[in-house]
Structures are given as structure tokens and as C-alpha cells.
PDB file of C-alpha atoms in Angstrom:
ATOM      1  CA  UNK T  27       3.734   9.959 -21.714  1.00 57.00           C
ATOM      2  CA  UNK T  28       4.255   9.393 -17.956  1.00 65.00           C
ATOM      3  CA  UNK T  29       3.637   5.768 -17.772  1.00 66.00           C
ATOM      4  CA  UNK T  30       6.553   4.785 -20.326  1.00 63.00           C
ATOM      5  CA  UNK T  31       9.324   6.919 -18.945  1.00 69.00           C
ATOM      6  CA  UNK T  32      12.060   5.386 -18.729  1.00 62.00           C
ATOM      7  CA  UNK T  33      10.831   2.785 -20.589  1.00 68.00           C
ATOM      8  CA  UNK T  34      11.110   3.285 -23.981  1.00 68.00           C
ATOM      9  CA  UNK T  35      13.628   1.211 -24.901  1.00 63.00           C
ATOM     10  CA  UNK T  36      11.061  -1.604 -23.804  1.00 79.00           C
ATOM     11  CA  UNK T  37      10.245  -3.440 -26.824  1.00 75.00           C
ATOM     12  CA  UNK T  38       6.295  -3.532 -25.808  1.00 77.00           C
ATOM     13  CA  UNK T  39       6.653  -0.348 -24.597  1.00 73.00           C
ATOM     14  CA  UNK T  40       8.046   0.758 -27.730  1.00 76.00           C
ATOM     15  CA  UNK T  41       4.821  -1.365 -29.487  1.00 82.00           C
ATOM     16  CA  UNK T  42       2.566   0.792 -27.932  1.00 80.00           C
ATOM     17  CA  UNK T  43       4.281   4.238 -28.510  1.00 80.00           C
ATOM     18  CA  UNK T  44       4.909   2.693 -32.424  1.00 81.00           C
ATOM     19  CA  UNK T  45       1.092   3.066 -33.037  1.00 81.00           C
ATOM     20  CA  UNK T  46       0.061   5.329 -29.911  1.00 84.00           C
ATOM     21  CA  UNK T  47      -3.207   7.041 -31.438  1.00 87.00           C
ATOM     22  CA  UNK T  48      -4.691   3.174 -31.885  1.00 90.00           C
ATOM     23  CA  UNK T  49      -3.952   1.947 -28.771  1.00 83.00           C
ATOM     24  CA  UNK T  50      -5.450   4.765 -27.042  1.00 90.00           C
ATOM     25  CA  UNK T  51      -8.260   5.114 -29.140  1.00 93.00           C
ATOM     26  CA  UNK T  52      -9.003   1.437 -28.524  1.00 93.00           C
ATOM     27  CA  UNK T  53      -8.251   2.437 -24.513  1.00 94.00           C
ATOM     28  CA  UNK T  54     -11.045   5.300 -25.359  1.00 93.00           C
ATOM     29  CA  UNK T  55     -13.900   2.864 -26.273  1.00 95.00           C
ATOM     30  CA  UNK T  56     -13.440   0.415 -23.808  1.00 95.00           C
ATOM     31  CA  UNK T  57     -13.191   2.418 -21.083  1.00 96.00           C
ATOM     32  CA  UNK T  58     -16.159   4.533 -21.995  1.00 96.00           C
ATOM     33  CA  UNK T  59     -17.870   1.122 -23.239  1.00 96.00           C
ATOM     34  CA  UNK T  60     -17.032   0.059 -19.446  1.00 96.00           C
ATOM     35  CA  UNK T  61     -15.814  -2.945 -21.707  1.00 95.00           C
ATOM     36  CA  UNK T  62     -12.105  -2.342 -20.161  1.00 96.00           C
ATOM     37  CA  UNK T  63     -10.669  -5.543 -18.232  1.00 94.00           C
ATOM     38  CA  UNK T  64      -6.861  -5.440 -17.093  1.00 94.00           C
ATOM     39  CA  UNK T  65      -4.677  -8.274 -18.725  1.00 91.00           C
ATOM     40  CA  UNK T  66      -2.609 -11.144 -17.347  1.00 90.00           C
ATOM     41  CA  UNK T  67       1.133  -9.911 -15.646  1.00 87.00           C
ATOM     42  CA  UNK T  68       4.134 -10.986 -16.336  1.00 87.00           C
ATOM     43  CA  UNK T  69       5.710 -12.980 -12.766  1.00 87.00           C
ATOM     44  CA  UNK T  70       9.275 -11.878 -11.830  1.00 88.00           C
ATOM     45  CA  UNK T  71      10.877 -13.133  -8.797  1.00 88.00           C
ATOM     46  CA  UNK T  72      13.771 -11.047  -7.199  1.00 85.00           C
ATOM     47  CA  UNK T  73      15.659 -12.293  -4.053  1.00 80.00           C
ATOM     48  CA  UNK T  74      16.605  -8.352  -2.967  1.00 74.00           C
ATOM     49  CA  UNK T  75      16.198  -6.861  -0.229  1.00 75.00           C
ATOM     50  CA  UNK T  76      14.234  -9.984   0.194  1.00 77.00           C
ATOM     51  CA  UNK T  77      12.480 -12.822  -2.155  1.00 82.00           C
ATOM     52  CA  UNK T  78       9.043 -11.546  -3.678  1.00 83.00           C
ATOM     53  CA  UNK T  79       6.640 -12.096  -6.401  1.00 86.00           C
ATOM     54  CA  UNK T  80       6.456  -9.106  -8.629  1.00 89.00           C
ATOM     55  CA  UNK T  81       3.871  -8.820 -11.224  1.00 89.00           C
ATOM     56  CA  UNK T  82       4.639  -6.673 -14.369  1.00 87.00           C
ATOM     57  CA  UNK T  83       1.278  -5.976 -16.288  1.00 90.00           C
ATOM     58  CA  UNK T  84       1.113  -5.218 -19.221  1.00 91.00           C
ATOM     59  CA  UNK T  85       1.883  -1.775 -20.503  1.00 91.00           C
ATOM     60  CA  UNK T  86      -1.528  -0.988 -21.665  1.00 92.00           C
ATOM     61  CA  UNK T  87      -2.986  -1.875 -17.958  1.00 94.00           C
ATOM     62  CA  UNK T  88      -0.327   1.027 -16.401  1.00 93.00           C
ATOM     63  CA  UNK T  89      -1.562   3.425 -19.003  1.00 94.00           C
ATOM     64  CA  UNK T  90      -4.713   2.659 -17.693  1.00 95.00           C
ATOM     65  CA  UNK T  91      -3.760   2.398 -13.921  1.00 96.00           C
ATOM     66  CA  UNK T  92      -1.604   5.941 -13.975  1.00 94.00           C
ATOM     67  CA  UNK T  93      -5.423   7.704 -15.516  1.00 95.00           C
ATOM     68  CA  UNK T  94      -7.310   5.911 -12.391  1.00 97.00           C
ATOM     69  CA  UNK T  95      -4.770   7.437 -10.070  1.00 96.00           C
ATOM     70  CA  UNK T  96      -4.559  10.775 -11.654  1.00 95.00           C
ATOM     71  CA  UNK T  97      -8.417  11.139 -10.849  1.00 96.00           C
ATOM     72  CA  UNK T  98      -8.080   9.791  -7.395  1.00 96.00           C
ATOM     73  CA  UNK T  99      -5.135  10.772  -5.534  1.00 96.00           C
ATOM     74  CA  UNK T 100      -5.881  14.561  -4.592  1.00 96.00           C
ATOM     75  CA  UNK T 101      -8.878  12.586  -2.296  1.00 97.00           C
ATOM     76  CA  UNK T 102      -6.466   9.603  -1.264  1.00 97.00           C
ATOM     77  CA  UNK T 103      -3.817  12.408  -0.825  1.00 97.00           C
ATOM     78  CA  UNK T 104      -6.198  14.178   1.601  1.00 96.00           C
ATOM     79  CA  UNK T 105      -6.527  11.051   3.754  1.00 96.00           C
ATOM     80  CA  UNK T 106      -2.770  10.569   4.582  1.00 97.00           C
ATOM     81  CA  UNK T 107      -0.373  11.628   7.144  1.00 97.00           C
ATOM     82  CA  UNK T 108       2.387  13.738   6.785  1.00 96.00           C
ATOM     83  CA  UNK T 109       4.383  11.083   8.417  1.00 97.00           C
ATOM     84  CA  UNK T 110       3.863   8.666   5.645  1.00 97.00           C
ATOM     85  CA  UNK T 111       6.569   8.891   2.693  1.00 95.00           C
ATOM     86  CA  UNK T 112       6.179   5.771   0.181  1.00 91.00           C
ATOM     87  CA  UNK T 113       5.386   6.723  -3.471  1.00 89.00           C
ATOM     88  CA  UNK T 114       4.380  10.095  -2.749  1.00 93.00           C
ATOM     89  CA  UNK T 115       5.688  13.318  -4.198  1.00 91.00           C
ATOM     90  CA  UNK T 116       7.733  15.715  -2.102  1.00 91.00           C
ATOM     91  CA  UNK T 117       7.639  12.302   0.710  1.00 92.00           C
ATOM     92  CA  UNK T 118      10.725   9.665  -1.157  1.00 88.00           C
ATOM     93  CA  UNK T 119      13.159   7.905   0.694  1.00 92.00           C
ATOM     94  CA  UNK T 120      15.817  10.444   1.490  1.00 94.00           C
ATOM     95  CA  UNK T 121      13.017  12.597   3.853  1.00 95.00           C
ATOM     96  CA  UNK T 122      11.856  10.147   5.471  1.00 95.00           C
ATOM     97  CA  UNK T 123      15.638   9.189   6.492  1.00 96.00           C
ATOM     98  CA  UNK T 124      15.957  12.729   7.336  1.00 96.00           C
ATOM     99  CA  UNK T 125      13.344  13.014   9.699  1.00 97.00           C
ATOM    100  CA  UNK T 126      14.297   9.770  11.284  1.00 96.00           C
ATOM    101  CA  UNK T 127      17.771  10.658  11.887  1.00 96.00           C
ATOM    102  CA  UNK T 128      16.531  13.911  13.356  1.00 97.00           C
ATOM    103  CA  UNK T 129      13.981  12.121  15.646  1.00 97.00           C
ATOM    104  CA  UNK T 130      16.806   9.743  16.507  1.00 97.00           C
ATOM    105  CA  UNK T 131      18.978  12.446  17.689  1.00 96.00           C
ATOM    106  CA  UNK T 132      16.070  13.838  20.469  1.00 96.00           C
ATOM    107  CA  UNK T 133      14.214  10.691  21.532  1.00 97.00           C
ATOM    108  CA  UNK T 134      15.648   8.247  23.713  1.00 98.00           C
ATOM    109  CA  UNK T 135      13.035   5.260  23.084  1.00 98.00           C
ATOM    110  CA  UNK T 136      12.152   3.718  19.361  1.00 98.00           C
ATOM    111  CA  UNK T 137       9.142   0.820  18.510  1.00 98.00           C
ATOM    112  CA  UNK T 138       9.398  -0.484  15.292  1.00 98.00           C
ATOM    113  CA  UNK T 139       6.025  -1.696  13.953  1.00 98.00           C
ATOM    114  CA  UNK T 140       6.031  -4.261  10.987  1.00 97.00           C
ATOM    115  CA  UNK T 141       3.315  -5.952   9.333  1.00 97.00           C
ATOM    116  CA  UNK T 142       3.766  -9.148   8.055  1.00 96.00           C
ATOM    117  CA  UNK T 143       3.063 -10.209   4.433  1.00 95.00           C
ATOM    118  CA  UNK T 144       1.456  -7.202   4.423  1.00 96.00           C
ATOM    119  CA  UNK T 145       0.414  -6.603   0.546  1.00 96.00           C
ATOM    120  CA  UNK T 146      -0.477 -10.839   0.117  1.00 96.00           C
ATOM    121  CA  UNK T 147      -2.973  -9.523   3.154  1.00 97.00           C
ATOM    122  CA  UNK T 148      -4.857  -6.462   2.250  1.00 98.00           C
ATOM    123  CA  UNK T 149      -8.479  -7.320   2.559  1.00 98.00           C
ATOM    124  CA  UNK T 150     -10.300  -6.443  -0.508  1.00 98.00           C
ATOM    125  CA  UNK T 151     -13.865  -5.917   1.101  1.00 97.00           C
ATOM    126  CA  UNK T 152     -11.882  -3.354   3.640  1.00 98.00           C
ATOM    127  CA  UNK T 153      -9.847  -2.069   1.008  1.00 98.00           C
ATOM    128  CA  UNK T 154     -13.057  -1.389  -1.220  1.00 98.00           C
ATOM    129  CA  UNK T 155     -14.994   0.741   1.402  1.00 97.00           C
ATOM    130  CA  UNK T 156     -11.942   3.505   1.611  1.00 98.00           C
ATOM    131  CA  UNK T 157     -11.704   3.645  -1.635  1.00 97.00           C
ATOM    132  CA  UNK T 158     -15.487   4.482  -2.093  1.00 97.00           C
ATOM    133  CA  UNK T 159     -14.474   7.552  -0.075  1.00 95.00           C
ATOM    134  CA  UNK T 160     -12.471   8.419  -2.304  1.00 97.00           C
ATOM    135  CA  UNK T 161     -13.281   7.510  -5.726  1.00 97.00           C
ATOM    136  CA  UNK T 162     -15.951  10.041  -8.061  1.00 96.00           C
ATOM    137  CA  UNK T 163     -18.277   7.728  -9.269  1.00 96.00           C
ATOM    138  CA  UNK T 164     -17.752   7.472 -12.575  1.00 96.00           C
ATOM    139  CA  UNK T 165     -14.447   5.961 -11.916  1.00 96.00           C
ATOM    140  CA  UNK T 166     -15.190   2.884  -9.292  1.00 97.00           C
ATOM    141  CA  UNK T 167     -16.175   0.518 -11.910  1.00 97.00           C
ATOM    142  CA  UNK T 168     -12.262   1.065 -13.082  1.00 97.00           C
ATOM    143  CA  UNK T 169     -11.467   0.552  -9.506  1.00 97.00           C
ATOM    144  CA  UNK T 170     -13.458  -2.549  -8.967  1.00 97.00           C
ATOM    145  CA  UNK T 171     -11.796  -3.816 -12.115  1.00 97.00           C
ATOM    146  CA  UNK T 172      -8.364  -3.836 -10.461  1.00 96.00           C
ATOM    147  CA  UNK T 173      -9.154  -4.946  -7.426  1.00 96.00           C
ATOM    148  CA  UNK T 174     -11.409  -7.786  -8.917  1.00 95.00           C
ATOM    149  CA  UNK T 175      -8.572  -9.035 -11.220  1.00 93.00           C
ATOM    150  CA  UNK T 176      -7.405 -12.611 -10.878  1.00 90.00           C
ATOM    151  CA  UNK T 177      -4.594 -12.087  -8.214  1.00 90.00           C
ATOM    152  CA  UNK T 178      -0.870 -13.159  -9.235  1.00 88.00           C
ATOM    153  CA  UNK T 179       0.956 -13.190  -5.592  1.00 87.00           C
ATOM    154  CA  UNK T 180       2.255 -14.847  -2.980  1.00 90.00           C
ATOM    155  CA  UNK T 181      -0.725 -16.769  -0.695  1.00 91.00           C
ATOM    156  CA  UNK T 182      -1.500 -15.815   3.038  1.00 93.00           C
ATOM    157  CA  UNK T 183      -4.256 -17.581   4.960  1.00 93.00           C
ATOM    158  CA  UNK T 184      -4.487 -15.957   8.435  1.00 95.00           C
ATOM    159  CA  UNK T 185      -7.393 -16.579  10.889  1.00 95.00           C
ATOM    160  CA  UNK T 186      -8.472 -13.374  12.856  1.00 95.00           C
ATOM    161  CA  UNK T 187     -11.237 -13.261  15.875  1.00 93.00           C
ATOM    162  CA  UNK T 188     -14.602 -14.419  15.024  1.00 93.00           C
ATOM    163  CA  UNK T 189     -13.386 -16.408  11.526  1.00 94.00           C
ATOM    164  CA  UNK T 190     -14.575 -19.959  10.997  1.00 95.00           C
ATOM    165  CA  UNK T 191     -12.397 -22.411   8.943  1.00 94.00           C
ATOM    166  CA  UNK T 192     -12.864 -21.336   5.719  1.00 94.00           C
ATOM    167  CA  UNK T 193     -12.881 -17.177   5.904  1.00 95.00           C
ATOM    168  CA  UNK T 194      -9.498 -16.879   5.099  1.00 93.00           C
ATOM    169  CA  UNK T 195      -9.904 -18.790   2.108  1.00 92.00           C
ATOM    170  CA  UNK T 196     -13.367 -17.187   0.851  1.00 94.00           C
ATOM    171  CA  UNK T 197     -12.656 -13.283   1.610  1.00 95.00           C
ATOM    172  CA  UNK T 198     -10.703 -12.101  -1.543  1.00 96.00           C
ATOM    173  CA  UNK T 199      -7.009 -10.443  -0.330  1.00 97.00           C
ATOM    174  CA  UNK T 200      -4.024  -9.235  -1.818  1.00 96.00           C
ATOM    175  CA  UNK T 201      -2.285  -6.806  -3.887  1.00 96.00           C
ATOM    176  CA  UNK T 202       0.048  -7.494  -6.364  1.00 93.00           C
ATOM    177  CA  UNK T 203       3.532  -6.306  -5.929  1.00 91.00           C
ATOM    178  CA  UNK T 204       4.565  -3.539  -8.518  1.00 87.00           C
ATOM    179  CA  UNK T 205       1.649  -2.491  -9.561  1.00 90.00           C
ATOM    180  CA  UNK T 206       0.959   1.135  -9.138  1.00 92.00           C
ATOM    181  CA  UNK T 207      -2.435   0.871  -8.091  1.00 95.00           C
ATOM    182  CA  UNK T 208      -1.028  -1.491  -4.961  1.00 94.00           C
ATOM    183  CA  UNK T 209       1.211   1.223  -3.676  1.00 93.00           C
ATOM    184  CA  UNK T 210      -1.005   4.148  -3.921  1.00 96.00           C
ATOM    185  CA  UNK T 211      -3.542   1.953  -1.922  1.00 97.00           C
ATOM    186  CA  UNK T 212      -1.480   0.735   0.529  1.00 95.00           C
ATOM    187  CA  UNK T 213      -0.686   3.868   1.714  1.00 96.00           C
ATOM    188  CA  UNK T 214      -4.729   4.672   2.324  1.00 97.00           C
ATOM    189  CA  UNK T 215      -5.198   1.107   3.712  1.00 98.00           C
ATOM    190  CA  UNK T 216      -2.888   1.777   6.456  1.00 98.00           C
ATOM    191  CA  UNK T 217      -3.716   5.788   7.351  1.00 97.00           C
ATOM    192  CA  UNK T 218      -6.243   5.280   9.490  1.00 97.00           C
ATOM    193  CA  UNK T 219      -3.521   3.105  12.142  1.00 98.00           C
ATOM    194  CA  UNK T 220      -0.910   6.786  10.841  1.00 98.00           C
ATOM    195  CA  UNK T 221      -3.762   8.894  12.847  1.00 97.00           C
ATOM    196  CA  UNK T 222      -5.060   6.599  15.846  1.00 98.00           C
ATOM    197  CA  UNK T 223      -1.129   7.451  16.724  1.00 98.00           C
ATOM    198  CA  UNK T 224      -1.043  11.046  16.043  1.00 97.00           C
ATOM    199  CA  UNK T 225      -4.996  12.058  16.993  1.00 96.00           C
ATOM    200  CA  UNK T 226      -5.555   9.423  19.626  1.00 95.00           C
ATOM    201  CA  UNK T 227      -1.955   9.208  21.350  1.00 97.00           C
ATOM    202  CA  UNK T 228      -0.409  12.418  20.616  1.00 97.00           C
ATOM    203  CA  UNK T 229       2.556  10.912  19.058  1.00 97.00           C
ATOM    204  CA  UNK T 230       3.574  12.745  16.190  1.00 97.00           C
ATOM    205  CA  UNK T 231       7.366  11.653  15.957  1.00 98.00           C
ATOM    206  CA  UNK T 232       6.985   8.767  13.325  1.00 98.00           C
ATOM    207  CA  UNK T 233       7.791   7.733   9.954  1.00 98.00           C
ATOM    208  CA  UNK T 234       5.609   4.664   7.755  1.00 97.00           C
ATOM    209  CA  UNK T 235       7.410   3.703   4.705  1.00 95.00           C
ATOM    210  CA  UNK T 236       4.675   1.380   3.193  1.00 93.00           C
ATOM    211  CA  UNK T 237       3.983  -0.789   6.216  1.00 95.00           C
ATOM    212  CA  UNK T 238       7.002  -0.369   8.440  1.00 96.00           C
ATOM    213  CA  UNK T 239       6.642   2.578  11.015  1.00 98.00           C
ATOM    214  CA  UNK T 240       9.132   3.832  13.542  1.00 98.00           C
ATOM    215  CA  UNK T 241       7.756   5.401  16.428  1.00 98.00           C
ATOM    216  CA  UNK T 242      10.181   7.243  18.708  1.00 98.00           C
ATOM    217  CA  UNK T 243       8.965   8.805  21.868  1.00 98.00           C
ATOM    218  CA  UNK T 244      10.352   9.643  25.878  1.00 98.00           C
ATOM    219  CA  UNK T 245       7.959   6.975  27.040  1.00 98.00           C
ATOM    220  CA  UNK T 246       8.368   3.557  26.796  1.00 98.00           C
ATOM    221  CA  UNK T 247       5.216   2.525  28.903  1.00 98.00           C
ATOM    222  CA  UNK T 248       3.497   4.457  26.670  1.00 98.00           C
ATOM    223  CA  UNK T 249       5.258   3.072  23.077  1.00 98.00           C
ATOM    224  CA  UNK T 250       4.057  -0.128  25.004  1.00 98.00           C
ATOM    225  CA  UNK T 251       0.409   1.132  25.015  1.00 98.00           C
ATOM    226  CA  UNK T 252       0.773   2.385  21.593  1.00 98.00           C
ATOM    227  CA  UNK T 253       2.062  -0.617  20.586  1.00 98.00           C
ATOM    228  CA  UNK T 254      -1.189  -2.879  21.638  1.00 97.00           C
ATOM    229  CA  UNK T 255      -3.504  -0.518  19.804  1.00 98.00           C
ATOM    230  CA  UNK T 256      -2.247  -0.778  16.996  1.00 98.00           C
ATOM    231  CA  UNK T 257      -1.849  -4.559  17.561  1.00 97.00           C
ATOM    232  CA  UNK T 258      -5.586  -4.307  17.342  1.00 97.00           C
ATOM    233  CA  UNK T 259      -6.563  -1.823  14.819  1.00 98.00           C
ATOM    234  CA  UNK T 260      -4.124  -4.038  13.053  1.00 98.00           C
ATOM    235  CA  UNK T 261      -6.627  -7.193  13.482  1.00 97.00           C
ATOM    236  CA  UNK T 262      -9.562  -5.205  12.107  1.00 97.00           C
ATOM    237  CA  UNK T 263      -7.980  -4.448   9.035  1.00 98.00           C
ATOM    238  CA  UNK T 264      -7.268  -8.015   8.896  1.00 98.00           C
ATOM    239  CA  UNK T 265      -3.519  -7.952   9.052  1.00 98.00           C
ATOM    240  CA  UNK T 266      -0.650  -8.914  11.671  1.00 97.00           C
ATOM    241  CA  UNK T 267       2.258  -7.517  13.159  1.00 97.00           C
ATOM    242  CA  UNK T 268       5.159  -9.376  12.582  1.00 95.00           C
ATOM    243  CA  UNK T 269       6.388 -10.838  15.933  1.00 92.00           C
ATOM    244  CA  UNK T 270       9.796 -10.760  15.712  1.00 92.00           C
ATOM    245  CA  UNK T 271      10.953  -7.333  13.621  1.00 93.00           C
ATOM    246  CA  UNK T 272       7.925  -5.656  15.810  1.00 96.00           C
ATOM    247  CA  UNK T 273       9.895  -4.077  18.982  1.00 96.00           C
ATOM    248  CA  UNK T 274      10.972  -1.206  21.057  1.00 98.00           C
ATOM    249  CA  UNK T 275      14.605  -0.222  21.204  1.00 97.00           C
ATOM    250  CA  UNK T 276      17.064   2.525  22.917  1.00 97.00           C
ATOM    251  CA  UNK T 277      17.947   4.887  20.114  1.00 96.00           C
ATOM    252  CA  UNK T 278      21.275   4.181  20.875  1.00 92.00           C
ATOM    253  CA  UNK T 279      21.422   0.469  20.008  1.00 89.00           C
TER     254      UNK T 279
END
């Protein structure tokens, strides 16, 4: 099973492999019962690279989670840049340093884009319409459940253009940290900012990692330029750039 490798030395982990066909016979009826409702997580709070609340559901809920993604990534898949490497196969860590050491090496001018509090932020009304797109419809009830579930994350209340007092507070937002659903939606919550660059400004020299792009062009003026767009598509989606990582640079500092 996918979901528990690496894992099996878990002792719940090891609960649910102990008496597999009941558990996923149970899984069976409620999910074609639509009677299926994720549980509570477990909190963990780690202080590297930086402090953040990561929630550990329960192993059932992955099970569950990794059989909503199998039917929906080829379509979320679809919708992303090449330039985007988080939790994707074929797109880890090591080529995305590649390419940005090789984009380095020809490009005298770098912006580095970062969002801030970026998965407290995602806007589950926003987040819901791209995931229509790419959901079959017999499987976003499963989706709704996720993104419906009582939220167990840090708290953000940003104001954006045309909000009164209370929007922040009203508008469901967040994803949970370390849950696989999060990631995979992240990724499709930020592509449509991965092709305003590429389709709109011609830039194709990039990398996103999640929600930190660098951006490395001959132009500064026009990194500038690039940078206010997305300083605004940023706004729609109900997110902002963080004001102090969120700069140009020489390559060579």
C-alpha cells in the first residue's frame, strides 16, 4: 500500500495493515454511502526550516486522501507548468536546483517572489472553483469533504480591496500543513500566476517550489513589471507577497 510506506513500523499504521480487509471494507461503504467524513489530526509543531503547525491525520484519512488524488491529478497535472517542481513526480528538489543553477549561470538579473503565510491563506471559495475543473463528478463530494473539514492551522486575517470588516473572518481559508491533499492543491492554486509569466510576459526562465518562485531574466525594468502583476493576480487569489523576502537581485550577489 502506497499510503503506509515507510510507515509501517507506525503503531496505527501497523493497526490498520493488522486488519486491512476491515478497514477498507468499512472505507468501501462509507465512501459509496457518501457517509465518509475525515477525522481529527494530530498537531505537531517543528521549529525547522522555520516554526509551523503540522497536522498528521489520521492514517485512515491518507488512505482516503492518496484514492482522491489518484483520480484527480492527471487533470490537476494538465493545469501546471513545467516550471513548477513541489510534490510532483519527475519535478523534486534536486531539478529544480538544477535548472536554477543553470539559469543562474546565463541571466544577469533574479526577482524572488514569496507569498506570505501562504497555505493559512488559500481561499477556499477560490480554491473550490479550480478544483471543479478538475474533479469527475463523482468524486467532488470527497473533495468538498476535505476542504470543508474543521481547519487545524495557524490563523491569517488579511483585508484585500473591496472587503468590509468582517470578510476575512467569514470567507473559510487555509490548508493544513502535511496533508497531501494541501500540497497537490497548492500547486493548482498558484498555476494560473506560473502562466500569466510564461503566456503573458514571455518569461520562461523560472522555478516555483510551492509558493516561492525565482524569476531570472536580462531585464530588470521588466522583472519590475512582472513583479506588479503578479502583485495583483496575487490579490485576487486573496494572498500577499511577502514584503521583505519579495526582491530582485544581481545573480552574482
Amino acid at each position: 500500500m502506497r499510503t503506509a510506506r515507510g510507515k509501517r513500523s507506525c503503531p496505527e499504521v501497523a493497526r490498520f495493515l493488522g486488519d486491512l480487509d476491515a478497514h477498507v471494507l468499512d472505507l468501501g461503504r462509507e465512501l459509496a454511502a457518501r457517509d465518509y467524513c475525515p477525522g481529527v489530526g494530530r498537531v505537531i509543531y517543528i521549529g525547522d526550516p522555520k516554526p509551523r503547525m503540522v497536522t498528521a491525520l489520521p492514517f485512515r484519512d491518507r488512505v482516503v486522501q492518496h484514492l482522491l488524488i489518484e483520480r484527480t491529478l492527471p487533470a490537476i497535472e494538465r493545469r501546471l507548468a513545467p516550471q513548477s517542481y513541489a510534490c510532483r513526480t519527475g519535478f523534486g528538489t534536486h531539478r529544480a536546483l538544477r535548472a536554477a543553477i543553470d539559469w543562474t549561470r546565463i541571466r544577469p538579473w533574479v526577482l524572488r517572489v514569496d507569498v506570505r503565510k501562504f497555505f493559512p491563506s488559500v481561499d477556499h471559495a477560490l480554491l473550490r472553483r479550480q478544483l471543479l475543473g478538475v474533479t469527475p463528478p463523482p468524486w467532488r463530494w470527497l473533495s468538498d469533504r476535505f476542504l470543508d473539514a474543521p481547519y487545524q492551522g495557524e490563523r491569517v486575517r488579511f483585508h484585500f480591496p473591496g472587503d468590509e470588516l468582517y470578510t476575512p473572518a467569514s470567507r473559510p481559508h487555509g490548508l493544513m500543513i502535511g496533508s497531501l491533499t494541501s500540497q497537490i492543491w497548492a500547486n493548482l492554486y498558484l498555476s494560473g500566476m506560473d502562466h500569466m509569466i510564461a503566456a503573458h510576459f514571455g518569461v520562461g526562465s523560472f522555478v516555483r517550489y510551492s509558493d516561492d518562485w525565482l524569476i531570472w531574466h536580462d531585464d530588470p525594468t521588466l522583472l519590475r513589471r512582472l513583479f506588479e502583476a503578479m502583485h495583483r493576480s496575487a490579490e485576487q487569489l486573496r494572498l500577499r507577497l511577502h514584503p521583505a523576502k519579495s526582491r530582485l537581485y544581481r545573480t552574482t550577489d
